[in-house]
Amino acid sequence: QVQLVESGGGSVQAGGSLRLSCAVSGYSFSTSCMGWFRQSPGKGREGVARIGSDGSTTYADSVKGRFTISRDNAKNILILQMNSLKSEDAAMYYCAAERPSRAGLNWAGCRFHYWGQGTQVTISS
């Protein structure tokens, strides 16, 4: 059974930083594309960053230069370091794992099929 469990969300002031983690189990983590998405009330789910099995990364334009995605293949953990946070970054953040053979959300060359439960990020001014 594939499980993705996010942590690290919380409330931070604008300009601050947060580090999100996603612990993955029951999945071929090291050989798969992983991603972070976010969704705020009234909006659709949007891709934030993704990292391929080769370490290649893609970022949404809105977070380039501020967010960094990384992976620890030894521990099956996906990380999203978020710096210089803005009010528009407030959202529920989801970790996602690809499964090309199954239906899913396509973004940045990966088809994301497995999802975590999300972790909330709140930005205060």
PDB file of C-alpha atoms in Angstrom:
ATOM      1  CA  GLN A   1       0.000   0.000   0.000  1.00  0.00           C
ATOM      2  CA  VAL A   2       1.422   3.343  -1.074  1.00  0.00           C
ATOM      3  CA  GLN A   3       1.449   6.002   1.629  1.00  0.00           C
ATOM      4  CA  LEU A   4       2.519   9.624   1.417  1.00  0.00           C
ATOM      5  CA  VAL A   5       2.529  11.592   4.660  1.00  0.00           C
ATOM      6  CA  GLU A   6       3.278  15.318   4.626  1.00  0.00           C
ATOM      7  CA  SER A   7       4.497  17.369   7.558  1.00  0.00           C
ATOM      8  CA  GLY A   8       6.030  20.748   8.246  1.00  0.00           C
ATOM      9  CA  GLY A   9       3.164  23.065   7.440  1.00  0.00           C
ATOM     10  CA  GLY A  10       2.147  25.860   9.753  1.00  0.00           C
ATOM     11  CA  SER A  11       1.768  29.584  10.090  1.00  0.00           C
ATOM     12  CA  VAL A  12       4.615  31.906   9.183  1.00  0.00           C
ATOM     13  CA  GLN A  13       5.000  35.605   8.557  1.00  0.00           C
ATOM     14  CA  ALA A  14       5.424  36.925   5.050  1.00  0.00           C
ATOM     15  CA  GLY A  15       9.101  36.753   4.149  1.00  0.00           C
ATOM     16  CA  GLY A  16       9.675  33.732   6.356  1.00  0.00           C
ATOM     17  CA  SER A  17      10.527  30.148   5.547  1.00  0.00           C
ATOM     18  CA  LEU A  18       9.029  26.692   5.958  1.00  0.00           C
ATOM     19  CA  ARG A  19      10.327  23.223   5.168  1.00  0.00           C
ATOM     20  CA  LEU A  20       7.799  20.626   4.111  1.00  0.00           C
ATOM     21  CA  SER A  21       8.554  16.920   4.231  1.00  0.00           C
ATOM     22  CA  CYS A  22       6.811  13.934   2.713  1.00  0.00           C
ATOM     23  CA  ALA A  23       7.527  10.440   3.994  1.00  0.00           C
ATOM     24  CA  VAL A  24       6.819   7.795   1.383  1.00  0.00           C
ATOM     25  CA  SER A  25       6.299   4.069   1.884  1.00  0.00           C
ATOM     26  CA  GLY A  26       5.192   1.102  -0.195  1.00  0.00           C
ATOM     27  CA  TYR A  27       6.531   2.708  -3.362  1.00  0.00           C
ATOM     28  CA  SER A  28       9.553   2.685  -5.667  1.00  0.00           C
ATOM     29  CA  PHE A  29      10.612   6.110  -4.478  1.00  0.00           C
ATOM     30  CA  SER A  30      14.109   6.368  -5.902  1.00  0.00           C
ATOM     31  CA  THR A  31      13.062   5.488  -9.455  1.00  0.00           C
ATOM     32  CA  SER A  32      10.021   7.732  -9.700  1.00  0.00           C
ATOM     33  CA  CYS A  33       9.015  11.296 -10.355  1.00  0.00           C
ATOM     34  CA  MET A  34       7.773  13.110  -7.241  1.00  0.00           C
ATOM     35  CA  GLY A  35       6.063  16.445  -6.885  1.00  0.00           C
ATOM     36  CA  TRP A  36       4.523  19.094  -4.690  1.00  0.00           C
ATOM     37  CA  PHE A  37       1.174  20.677  -5.475  1.00  0.00           C
ATOM     38  CA  ARG A  38      -0.955  23.229  -3.704  1.00  0.00           C
ATOM     39  CA  GLN A  39      -4.568  24.224  -3.594  1.00  0.00           C
ATOM     40  CA  SER A  40      -6.214  27.251  -2.051  1.00  0.00           C
ATOM     41  CA  PRO A  41      -9.956  27.753  -1.526  1.00  0.00           C
ATOM     42  CA  GLY A  42     -11.837  28.266  -4.773  1.00  0.00           C
ATOM     43  CA  LYS A  43      -8.859  27.364  -6.944  1.00  0.00           C
ATOM     44  CA  GLY A  44      -7.731  24.250  -8.695  1.00  0.00           C
ATOM     45  CA  ARG A  45      -4.744  22.183  -7.681  1.00  0.00           C
ATOM     46  CA  GLU A  46      -1.558  23.633  -9.161  1.00  0.00           C
ATOM     47  CA  GLY A  47       1.874  22.187  -9.600  1.00  0.00           C
ATOM     48  CA  VAL A  48       4.566  23.814  -7.489  1.00  0.00           C
ATOM     49  CA  ALA A  49       7.688  21.708  -8.086  1.00  0.00           C
ATOM     50  CA  ARG A  50       8.661  18.288  -9.259  1.00  0.00           C
ATOM     51  CA  ILE A  51      11.829  16.221  -9.203  1.00  0.00           C
ATOM     52  CA  GLY A  52      12.660  13.346 -11.501  1.00  0.00           C
ATOM     53  CA  SER A  53      14.449  10.137 -10.645  1.00  0.00           C
ATOM     54  CA  ASP A  54      17.553  11.704 -12.213  1.00  0.00           C
ATOM     55  CA  GLY A  55      17.323  14.725  -9.941  1.00  0.00           C
ATOM     56  CA  SER A  56      16.066  17.075 -12.614  1.00  0.00           C
ATOM     57  CA  THR A  57      13.703  19.725 -11.289  1.00  0.00           C
ATOM     58  CA  THR A  58      10.849  21.876 -12.576  1.00  0.00           C
ATOM     59  CA  TYR A  59       9.246  24.781 -10.784  1.00  0.00           C
ATOM     60  CA  ALA A  60       6.157  26.861 -11.285  1.00  0.00           C
ATOM     61  CA  ASP A  61       7.109  30.373 -12.366  1.00  0.00           C
ATOM     62  CA  SER A  62       5.529  31.791  -9.229  1.00  0.00           C
ATOM     63  CA  VAL A  63       7.998  29.975  -6.937  1.00  0.00           C
ATOM     64  CA  LYS A  64      11.214  29.965  -8.971  1.00  0.00           C
ATOM     65  CA  GLY A  65      14.147  31.252  -6.978  1.00  0.00           C
ATOM     66  CA  ARG A  66      12.265  30.910  -3.681  1.00  0.00           C
ATOM     67  CA  PHE A  67      11.384  27.203  -3.391  1.00  0.00           C
ATOM     68  CA  THR A  68      13.687  24.203  -3.651  1.00  0.00           C
ATOM     69  CA  ILE A  69      12.587  20.608  -4.079  1.00  0.00           C
ATOM     70  CA  SER A  70      14.886  17.770  -3.095  1.00  0.00           C
ATOM     71  CA  ARG A  71      14.763  14.069  -2.309  1.00  0.00           C
ATOM     72  CA  ASP A  72      16.505  11.714   0.071  1.00  0.00           C
ATOM     73  CA  ASN A  73      16.391   8.354  -1.645  1.00  0.00           C
ATOM     74  CA  ALA A  74      17.984   6.582   1.321  1.00  0.00           C
ATOM     75  CA  LYS A  75      15.129   7.648   3.590  1.00  0.00           C
ATOM     76  CA  ASN A  76      12.301   7.875   1.009  1.00  0.00           C
ATOM     77  CA  ILE A  77      11.643  11.497   1.903  1.00  0.00           C
ATOM     78  CA  LEU A  78      10.659  14.359  -0.363  1.00  0.00           C
ATOM     79  CA  ILE A  79      11.462  17.907   0.759  1.00  0.00           C
ATOM     80  CA  LEU A  80      10.186  21.329  -0.227  1.00  0.00           C
ATOM     81  CA  GLN A  81      12.180  24.232   1.179  1.00  0.00           C
ATOM     82  CA  MET A  82      10.124  27.417   0.911  1.00  0.00           C
ATOM     83  CA  ASN A  83      11.817  30.785   1.424  1.00  0.00           C
ATOM     84  CA  SER A  84      10.653  34.372   1.067  1.00  0.00           C
ATOM     85  CA  LEU A  85       7.072  33.286   1.509  1.00  0.00           C
ATOM     86  CA  LYS A  86       4.323  35.520   0.203  1.00  0.00           C
ATOM     87  CA  SER A  87       0.646  35.787   1.043  1.00  0.00           C
ATOM     88  CA  GLU A  88      -0.206  34.107  -2.244  1.00  0.00           C
ATOM     89  CA  ASP A  89       1.725  31.001  -1.163  1.00  0.00           C
ATOM     90  CA  ALA A  90      -0.915  30.229   1.454  1.00  0.00           C
ATOM     91  CA  ALA A  91      -2.576  26.941   0.549  1.00  0.00           C
ATOM     92  CA  MET A  92      -2.890  23.276   1.336  1.00  0.00           C
ATOM     93  CA  TYR A  93       0.260  21.597   0.055  1.00  0.00           C
ATOM     94  CA  TYR A  94       0.183  18.043  -1.263  1.00  0.00           C
ATOM     95  CA  CYS A  95       2.930  15.562  -1.959  1.00  0.00           C
ATOM     96  CA  ALA A  96       2.392  13.419  -5.050  1.00  0.00           C
ATOM     97  CA  ALA A  97       3.981  10.385  -6.677  1.00  0.00           C
ATOM     98  CA  GLU A  98       3.764   9.295 -10.268  1.00  0.00           C
ATOM     99  CA  ARG A  99       2.236   6.160 -11.715  1.00  0.00           C
ATOM    100  CA  PRO A 100       2.458   6.544 -15.511  1.00  0.00           C
ATOM    101  CA  SER A 101       0.207   3.557 -16.195  1.00  0.00           C
ATOM    102  CA  ARG A 102      -2.686   4.899 -14.139  1.00  0.00           C
ATOM    103  CA  ALA A 103      -4.994   7.876 -14.500  1.00  0.00           C
ATOM    104  CA  GLY A 104      -3.731  10.962 -12.805  1.00  0.00           C
ATOM    105  CA  LEU A 105      -2.793  14.613 -12.957  1.00  0.00           C
ATOM    106  CA  ASN A 106      -0.253  15.375 -15.660  1.00  0.00           C
ATOM    107  CA  TRP A 107       2.275  18.101 -14.898  1.00  0.00           C
ATOM    108  CA  ALA A 108       5.797  18.812 -16.013  1.00  0.00           C
ATOM    109  CA  GLY A 109       6.148  15.497 -17.788  1.00  0.00           C
ATOM    110  CA  CYS A 110       4.930  13.279 -14.948  1.00  0.00           C
ATOM    111  CA  ARG A 111       1.552  11.682 -14.283  1.00  0.00           C
ATOM    112  CA  PHE A 112       0.782  11.906 -10.593  1.00  0.00           C
ATOM    113  CA  HIS A 113      -1.474   9.202  -9.249  1.00  0.00           C
ATOM    114  CA  TYR A 114      -0.730   8.930  -5.523  1.00  0.00           C
ATOM    115  CA  TRP A 115      -1.427  11.784  -3.111  1.00  0.00           C
ATOM    116  CA  GLY A 116      -0.851  12.630   0.504  1.00  0.00           C
ATOM    117  CA  GLN A 117      -3.451  14.124   2.800  1.00  0.00           C
ATOM    118  CA  GLY A 118      -1.925  17.595   2.632  1.00  0.00           C
ATOM    119  CA  THR A 119      -0.354  20.030   5.048  1.00  0.00           C
ATOM    120  CA  GLN A 120      -1.642  23.570   5.538  1.00  0.00           C
ATOM    121  CA  VAL A 121       0.542  26.615   5.000  1.00  0.00           C
ATOM    122  CA  THR A 122      -0.728  29.939   6.341  1.00  0.00           C
ATOM    123  CA  ILE A 123       0.989  33.267   5.759  1.00  0.00           C
ATOM    124  CA  SER A 124       0.466  36.207   8.088  1.00  0.00           C
ATOM    125  CA  SER A 125       1.329  39.784   7.217  1.00  0.00           C
TER     126      SER A 125
END
